GROMACS .gro file of C-alpha atoms in nm:
model
  349
    1MET     CA    1  -3.738  -0.779  -0.169
    2GLY     CA    2  -3.782  -0.781  -0.541
    3CYS     CA    3  -3.641  -0.562  -0.812
    4GLU     CA    4  -3.971  -0.376  -0.850
    5TYR     CA    5  -3.957  -0.263  -0.487
    6SER     CA    6  -3.593  -0.160  -0.524
    7GLU     CA    7  -3.670   0.052  -0.829
    8LEU     CA    8  -3.960   0.215  -0.645
    9ILE     CA    9  -3.739   0.311  -0.352
   10TYR     CA   10  -3.478   0.442  -0.590
   11PHE     CA   11  -3.745   0.657  -0.753
   12TYR     CA   12  -3.815   0.809  -0.412
   13TYR     CA   13  -3.453   0.919  -0.393
   14ILE     CA   14  -3.473   1.116  -0.714
   15CYS     CA   15  -3.829   1.249  -0.695
   16ASP     CA   16  -3.925   1.589  -0.554
   17MET     CA   17  -3.920   1.512  -0.180
   18ASN     CA   18  -3.828   1.765   0.083
   19CYS     CA   19  -3.507   1.724   0.282
   20SER     CA   20  -3.675   1.584   0.592
   21GLU     CA   21  -3.851   1.312   0.393
   22ARG     CA   22  -3.535   1.211   0.214
   23ALA     CA   23  -3.342   1.221   0.542
   24ASN     CA   24  -3.589   0.982   0.704
   25ILE     CA   25  -3.553   0.736   0.417
   26LEU     CA   26  -3.174   0.749   0.430
   27ALA     CA   27  -3.177   0.719   0.809
   28HIS     CA   28  -3.344   0.377   0.783
   29ALA     CA   29  -2.997   0.255   0.693
   30ALA     CA   30  -2.887   0.287   1.057
   31GLN     CA   31  -3.103  -0.006   1.160
   32VAL     CA   32  -2.989  -0.210   0.861
   33VAL     CA   33  -2.622  -0.148   0.943
   34GLN     CA   34  -2.666  -0.256   1.305
   35GLN     CA   35  -2.872  -0.563   1.216
   36THR     CA   36  -2.626  -0.671   0.947
   37LEU     CA   37  -2.324  -0.662   1.175
   38THR     CA   38  -2.413  -0.974   1.368
   39ALA     CA   39  -2.163  -1.146   1.594
   40GLU     CA   40  -2.107  -1.404   1.319
   41VAL     CA   41  -2.037  -1.143   1.049
   42VAL     CA   42  -1.801  -0.949   1.275
   43ALA     CA   43  -1.619  -1.268   1.373
   44GLN     CA   44  -1.568  -1.353   1.005
   45ALA     CA   45  -1.429  -1.007   0.937
   46VAL     CA   46  -1.191  -1.021   1.235
   47ALA     CA   47  -1.072  -1.368   1.135
   48ALA     CA   48  -0.993  -1.241   0.786
   49ASN     CA   49  -0.800  -0.933   0.901
   50GLU     CA   50  -0.558  -0.950   1.195
   51TRP     CA   51  -0.563  -0.572   1.229
   52LEU     CA   52  -0.937  -0.566   1.294
   53SER     CA   53  -1.113  -0.603   1.629
   54ALA     CA   54  -1.477  -0.643   1.721
   55ASN     CA   55  -1.442  -0.329   1.933
   56ASP     CA   56  -1.328  -0.127   1.631
   57VAL     CA   57  -1.616  -0.255   1.420
   58ALA     CA   58  -1.867  -0.162   1.689
   59PHE     CA   59  -1.708   0.182   1.726
   60ALA     CA   60  -1.717   0.245   1.351
   61ALA     CA   61  -2.078   0.128   1.317
   62GLN     CA   62  -2.191   0.351   1.603
   63ALA     CA   63  -2.005   0.649   1.457
   64VAL     CA   64  -2.173   0.592   1.118
   65CYS     CA   65  -2.519   0.571   1.274
   66ASP     CA   66  -2.468   0.870   1.506
   67GLN     CA   67  -2.290   1.104   1.268
   68TYR     CA   68  -2.409   1.008   0.919
   69LEU     CA   69  -2.758   0.863   0.961
   70ALA     CA   70  -2.937   1.069   1.226
   71PRO     CA   71  -3.244   1.215   1.045
   72ASP     CA   72  -3.201   1.571   1.174
   73LYS     CA   73  -2.834   1.580   1.075
   74VAL     CA   74  -2.904   1.437   0.729
   75ALA     CA   75  -3.186   1.690   0.671
   76LEU     CA   76  -2.961   1.985   0.758
   77TRP     CA   77  -2.687   1.841   0.538
   78LEU     CA   78  -2.909   1.794   0.232
   79ALA     CA   79  -3.071   2.137   0.272
   80ASN     CA   80  -2.748   2.295   0.145
   81TYR     CA   81  -2.786   2.125  -0.195
   82PRO     CA   82  -3.112   2.233  -0.362
   83GLN     CA   83  -2.983   2.090  -0.693
   84LEU     CA   84  -2.997   1.741  -0.545
   85PRO     CA   85  -3.116   1.477  -0.595
   86THR     CA   86  -3.023   1.474  -0.960
   87THR     CA   87  -3.285   1.410  -1.226
   88GLU     CA   88  -3.020   1.253  -1.449
   89PRO     CA   89  -2.871   0.964  -1.250
   90LYS     CA   90  -2.520   0.854  -1.339
   91VAL     CA   91  -2.323   0.544  -1.242
   92VAL     CA   92  -2.058   0.644  -0.988
   93GLY     CA   93  -1.785   0.403  -0.888
   94VAL     CA   94  -1.645   0.397  -0.535
   95VAL     CA   95  -1.309   0.231  -0.478
   96ALA     CA   96  -1.322   0.146  -0.110
   97ALA     CA   97  -1.028   0.169   0.125
   98GLY     CA   98  -0.997  -0.114   0.377
   99ASN     CA   99  -0.756   0.034   0.630
  100ILE     CA  100  -1.034   0.107   0.880
  101PRO     CA  101  -1.381  -0.050   0.921
  102LEU     CA  102  -1.663   0.090   0.703
  103ALA     CA  103  -1.423   0.341   0.545
  104ALA     CA  104  -1.626   0.367   0.224
  105PHE     CA  105  -1.967   0.415   0.383
  106PHE     CA  106  -1.961   0.794   0.363
  107ASP     CA  107  -1.886   0.798  -0.011
  108ILE     CA  108  -2.159   0.543  -0.079
  109LEU     CA  109  -2.406   0.749   0.124
  110CYS     CA  110  -2.313   1.060  -0.074
  111VAL     CA  111  -2.368   0.883  -0.407
  112VAL     CA  112  -2.707   0.744  -0.307
  113ALA     CA  113  -2.821   1.068  -0.139
  114SER     CA  114  -2.738   1.261  -0.457
  115GLY     CA  115  -2.960   1.033  -0.666
  116HIS     CA  116  -2.689   0.846  -0.854
  117ARG     CA  117  -2.628   0.473  -0.878
  118CYS     CA  118  -2.326   0.331  -0.698
  119LYS     CA  119  -2.082   0.058  -0.799
  120VAL     CA  120  -1.837  -0.043  -0.527
  121LYS     CA  121  -1.493  -0.199  -0.564
  122TYR     CA  122  -1.440  -0.360  -0.226
  123SER     CA  123  -1.096  -0.360  -0.066
  124SER     CA  124  -0.902  -0.684  -0.048
  125LYS     CA  125  -0.867  -0.602   0.324
  126ASP     CA  126  -1.244  -0.602   0.372
  127GLN     CA  127  -1.430  -0.873   0.187
  128VAL     CA  128  -1.685  -0.913   0.468
  129LEU     CA  129  -1.816  -0.596   0.635
  130MET     CA  130  -1.881  -0.355   0.347
  131PRO     CA  131  -2.005  -0.627   0.107
  132ALA     CA  132  -2.252  -0.746   0.371
  133ILE     CA  133  -2.377  -0.396   0.450
  134CYS     CA  134  -2.410  -0.294   0.084
  135LYS     CA  135  -2.597  -0.612  -0.001
  136ALA     CA  136  -2.837  -0.551   0.287
  137LEU     CA  137  -2.894  -0.188   0.191
  138ALA     CA  138  -2.965  -0.286  -0.168
  139THR     CA  139  -3.192  -0.575  -0.074
  140GLU     CA  140  -3.384  -0.424   0.215
  141LEU     CA  141  -3.394  -0.053   0.128
  142GLY     CA  142  -3.344  -0.056  -0.246
  143TRP     CA  143  -3.025   0.148  -0.236
  144PRO     CA  144  -2.885   0.135  -0.592
  145ILE     CA  145  -2.556  -0.039  -0.506
  146GLU     CA  146  -2.376  -0.319  -0.687
  147PRO     CA  147  -2.022  -0.458  -0.687
  148MET     CA  148  -1.764  -0.350  -0.943
  149GLU     CA  149  -1.423  -0.455  -1.063
  150MET     CA  150  -1.142  -0.225  -1.165
  151GLY     CA  151  -1.186  -0.137  -1.529
  152ASP     CA  152  -1.566  -0.150  -1.518
  153GLN     CA  153  -1.730   0.138  -1.701
  154VAL     CA  154  -1.861   0.420  -1.480
  155ASP     CA  155  -1.956   0.783  -1.537
  156ALA     CA  156  -1.746   0.911  -1.246
  157LEU     CA  157  -1.520   0.767  -0.977
  158ILE     CA  158  -1.439   0.830  -0.611
  159ALA     CA  159  -1.136   0.645  -0.478
  160SER     CA  160  -0.918   0.637  -0.167
  161GLY     CA  161  -0.588   0.459  -0.121
  162SER     CA  162  -0.211   0.485  -0.127
  163ASP     CA  163  -0.029   0.737  -0.346
  164THR     CA  164   0.078   0.461  -0.584
  165ALA     CA  165  -0.271   0.312  -0.606
  166MET     CA  166  -0.427   0.650  -0.681
  167GLU     CA  167  -0.179   0.715  -0.960
  168SER     CA  168  -0.283   0.384  -1.116
  169VAL     CA  169  -0.654   0.456  -1.071
  170GLY     CA  170  -0.610   0.802  -1.219
  171ARG     CA  171  -0.457   0.658  -1.533
  172LEU     CA  172  -0.724   0.389  -1.565
  173TYR     CA  173  -1.016   0.631  -1.525
  174GLY     CA  174  -0.863   0.941  -1.677
  175SER     CA  175  -1.154   0.984  -1.918
  176VAL     CA  176  -1.420   1.040  -1.649
  177PRO     CA  177  -1.453   1.288  -1.359
  178THR     CA  178  -1.261   1.155  -1.059
  179LEU     CA  179  -1.222   1.242  -0.693
  180LEU     CA  180  -0.902   1.072  -0.580
  181ARG     CA  181  -0.765   1.074  -0.227
  182SER     CA  182  -0.413   0.959  -0.148
  183HIS     CA  183  -0.222   0.924   0.179
  184ARG     CA  184  -0.265   1.186   0.450
  185SER     CA  185  -0.220   1.201   0.826
  186SER     CA  186  -0.346   1.429   1.103
  187VAL     CA  187  -0.196   1.656   1.366
  188ALA     CA  188  -0.291   1.788   1.708
  189LEU     CA  189  -0.233   2.149   1.804
  190LEU     CA  190  -0.212   2.221   2.176
  191GLY     CA  191  -0.234   2.569   2.319
  192GLY     CA  192  -0.104   2.506   2.670
  193GLY     CA  193  -0.427   2.533   2.865
  194GLU     CA  194  -0.548   2.177   2.805
  195SER     CA  195  -0.654   1.967   3.101
  196ASP     CA  196  -0.518   1.619   3.164
  197GLU     CA  197  -0.859   1.484   3.061
  198GLU     CA  198  -0.843   1.660   2.725
  199LEU     CA  199  -0.491   1.537   2.660
  200ALA     CA  200  -0.595   1.181   2.748
  201LEU     CA  201  -0.854   1.196   2.468
  202LEU     CA  202  -0.566   1.226   2.221
  203ALA     CA  203  -0.503   0.854   2.273
  204GLU     CA  204  -0.832   0.787   2.093
  205ASP     CA  205  -0.736   1.019   1.810
  206ALA     CA  206  -0.390   0.868   1.775
  207PHE     CA  207  -0.443   0.493   1.820
  208ARG     CA  208  -0.800   0.402   1.727
  209TYR     CA  209  -0.790   0.162   1.429
  210ASN     CA  210  -0.420   0.097   1.497
  211SER     CA  211  -0.324   0.440   1.363
  212LEU     CA  212  -0.402   0.321   1.009
  213GLY     CA  213  -0.647   0.597   0.917
  214CYS     CA  214  -0.584   0.935   0.761
  215ARG     CA  215  -0.755   1.100   1.060
  216ASN     CA  216  -0.516   0.942   1.310
  217VAL     CA  217  -0.295   1.196   1.486
  218THR     CA  218   0.072   1.117   1.434
  219LEU     CA  219   0.224   1.461   1.498
  220ILE     CA  220   0.154   1.674   1.806
  221PHE     CA  221   0.240   2.043   1.828
  222ALA     CA  222   0.275   2.171   2.182
  223PRO     CA  223   0.409   2.483   2.354
  224ARG     CA  224   0.720   2.432   2.563
  225THR     CA  225   0.506   2.463   2.877
  226ILE     CA  226   0.367   2.113   2.802
  227SER     CA  227   0.644   1.863   2.857
  228THR     CA  228   0.711   1.560   2.640
  229GLU     CA  229   0.663   1.344   2.950
  230ARG     CA  230   0.312   1.478   3.003
  231ILE     CA  231   0.217   1.403   2.643
  232ILE     CA  232   0.360   1.050   2.662
  233LYS     CA  233   0.163   0.986   2.981
  234ALA     CA  234  -0.157   1.116   2.821
  235LEU     CA  235  -0.115   0.881   2.525
  236SER     CA  236  -0.053   0.574   2.740
  237GLY     CA  237  -0.426   0.495   2.749
  238GLY     CA  238  -0.411   0.400   2.382
  239ARG     CA  239  -0.258   0.061   2.462
  240ARG     CA  240  -0.608  -0.092   2.486
  241LEU     CA  241  -0.685   0.015   2.128
  242VAL     CA  242  -0.405  -0.152   1.934
  243ALA     CA  243  -0.377  -0.500   1.785
  244GLN     CA  244  -0.091  -0.746   1.784
  245GLY     CA  245   0.024  -0.632   1.441
  246TYR     CA  246   0.067  -0.279   1.572
  247LEU     CA  247   0.263  -0.404   1.874
  248ASN     CA  248   0.490  -0.599   1.641
  249ASN     CA  249   0.569  -0.273   1.460
  250TYR     CA  250   0.639  -0.108   1.796
  251ARG     CA  251   0.885  -0.380   1.897
  252GLN     CA  252   1.056  -0.357   1.559
  253ALA     CA  253   1.094   0.021   1.600
  254VAL     CA  254   1.249  -0.025   1.945
  255ALA     CA  255   1.487  -0.295   1.820
  256THR     CA  256   1.595  -0.084   1.522
  257ALA     CA  257   1.660   0.216   1.745
  258MET     CA  258   1.877   0.007   1.975
  259LEU     CA  259   2.082  -0.128   1.684
  260THR     CA  260   2.128   0.211   1.517
  261GLY     CA  261   2.166   0.426   1.825
  262GLN     CA  262   1.863   0.635   1.733
  263GLN     CA  263   1.726   0.833   2.027
  264LEU     CA  264   1.358   0.745   2.063
  265ILE     CA  265   1.127   0.794   2.359
  266GLY     CA  266   0.941   0.480   2.467
  267GLY     CA  267   0.569   0.505   2.533
  268GLY     CA  268   0.498   0.145   2.626
  269HIS     CA  269   0.317   0.064   2.302
  270PHE     CA  270   0.458   0.337   2.076
  271VAL     CA  271   0.775   0.536   2.031
  272ALA     CA  272   0.806   0.912   2.011
  273GLU     CA  273   1.057   1.147   1.858
  274GLN     CA  274   1.091   1.524   1.874
  275LYS     CA  275   1.056   1.624   1.510
  276TRP     CA  276   0.866   1.878   1.300
  277GLU     CA  277   0.748   1.618   1.052
  278PHE     CA  278   0.520   1.319   1.021
  279PRO     CA  279   0.672   0.986   1.125
  280THR     CA  280   0.751   0.748   0.843
  281ARG     CA  281   0.658   0.430   1.029
  282LEU     CA  282   0.368   0.290   1.222
  283ALA     CA  283   0.374   0.289   1.604
  284GLN     CA  284   0.544   0.628   1.622
  285VAL     CA  285   0.413   0.970   1.724
  286ASN     CA  286   0.626   1.278   1.671
  287ILE     CA  287   0.618   1.576   1.907
  288ALA     CA  288   0.706   1.929   1.796
  289HIS     CA  289   0.750   2.197   2.060
  290TYR     CA  290   0.693   2.551   1.936
  291ASP     CA  291   0.781   2.894   2.073
  292THR     CA  292   0.480   3.074   1.927
  293LEU     CA  293   0.140   2.949   1.805
  294ALA     CA  294   0.200   3.133   1.480
  295GLU     CA  295   0.509   2.918   1.423
  296ALA     CA  296   0.303   2.599   1.447
  297ASN     CA  297   0.023   2.737   1.229
  298GLU     CA  298   0.275   2.834   0.964
  299TRP     CA  299   0.391   2.471   0.941
  300ILE     CA  300   0.033   2.347   0.925
  301VAL     CA  301  -0.055   2.584   0.641
  302ALA     CA  302   0.259   2.492   0.448
  303ASN     CA  303   0.185   2.120   0.481
  304ASP     CA  304  -0.193   2.131   0.444
  305SER     CA  305  -0.194   1.902   0.139
  306HIS     CA  306  -0.064   1.622   0.364
  307ILE     CA  307  -0.305   1.688   0.653
  308GLN     CA  308  -0.651   1.539   0.695
  309CYS     CA  309  -0.759   1.713   1.015
  310VAL     CA  310  -0.622   1.916   1.304
  311VAL     CA  311  -0.727   1.811   1.653
  312GLY     CA  312  -0.753   2.074   1.923
  313ALA     CA  313  -0.971   2.334   2.092
  314GLN     CA  314  -1.168   2.569   1.865
  315ASP     CA  315  -1.010   2.878   2.022
  316ILE     CA  316  -0.664   2.742   1.936
  317VAL     CA  317  -0.716   2.569   1.600
  318SER     CA  318  -0.810   2.795   1.309
  319HIS     CA  319  -0.781   2.518   1.049
  320PRO     CA  320  -1.101   2.450   0.848
  321ARG     CA  321  -1.081   2.076   0.924
  322GLN     CA  322  -1.064   2.112   1.302
  323ALA     CA  323  -1.174   1.821   1.521
  324PRO     CA  324  -1.236   1.828   1.898
  325PHE     CA  325  -1.026   1.613   2.130
  326GLY     CA  326  -1.134   1.250   2.109
  327GLN     CA  327  -1.351   1.303   1.801
  328ALA     CA  328  -1.109   1.260   1.510
  329GLN     CA  329  -1.251   0.914   1.436
  330ARG     CA  330  -1.612   1.037   1.448
  331PRO     CA  331  -1.625   1.274   1.149
  332THR     CA  332  -1.950   1.457   1.074
  333LEU     CA  333  -2.133   1.485   0.743
  334THR     CA  334  -1.948   1.806   0.662
  335ASP     CA  335  -1.601   1.682   0.755
  336TRP     CA  336  -1.521   1.632   0.389
  337PRO     CA  337  -1.215   1.412   0.328
  338ASP     CA  338  -0.930   1.630   0.198
  339GLY     CA  339  -1.167   1.927   0.234
  340VAL     CA  340  -1.341   1.844  -0.097
  341ASP     CA  341  -1.722   1.863  -0.094
  342VAL     CA  342  -1.836   1.525  -0.225
  343LEU     CA  343  -2.199   1.629  -0.281
  344ASP     CA  344  -2.085   1.930  -0.481
  345PHE     CA  345  -1.871   1.699  -0.695
  346LEU     CA  346  -2.165   1.462  -0.750
  347GLY     CA  347  -2.409   1.745  -0.815
  348ASN     CA  348  -2.200   1.873  -1.103
  349LEU     CA  349  -2.162   1.551  -1.300
   0.00000   0.00000   0.00000
């Protein structure tokens, strides 16, 4: 479709439409996402990244469509921001992470939904999926998206990546408003009354995407009434989710422990250690047994700046970024990364 059509669609984003109308326009992206991710495109992406699987791509795409692009959910989401869409569009850069499939989609959606134009710096780990989807959204729906390179001029920037990378990005774009997200991990908080079925769902939260995401659970708090053996058994179902690269890290961890005499618990595809801290390597889950729930919550509050979400039952978890069992990798539109409201940030540019 031509430029004239694209500009017309973009006008619709910033004109005085009600939330339901804007939600329906944005929701058209679900079909575009699914149609773009053909078997050929997915195969190219998997061939370019040994940590990626077709199953993970399908899971991520379905989560995006279900959680971010359902019209009723988008309408309720936008209704909280009467100041949007903006009548003074800015150019907002998005530096995409590539650790998990479609990681940058939420930020791009936020930029477009707020009425701004989006420039995307694609990750070196994903030169297939996000470029293909963004090109399709721009071409078929007129979403104002174009590629960018680091150093390109923008009016604001949203970026996710390692601590070192974010320090560099912060220096490079220090003259414009920035929303920078560095490394975090997630925890699970068990209360003692969980069923075996609920505990088994933790495997999804821990190992989906090879534990590379900030929402992956790597530390589990449990009362002493839940044994380490029961937790290890519950996590065993995660073997089907991990790639060869992850298993190589697991074997390395086992070999290192044998050489150094470190006491680790084998889980078949991961190792575990009883520690009140996040593990420092991939393929490890730490387990912390507490005497009182207050003791565990105290640790969570003290370490909140390193936590993305807390998985557990609502009557146990009081943390604002709580996620139900098995749903850590299916965040909703209001599960703001790092707890920072992206639409509020964009609405105040």
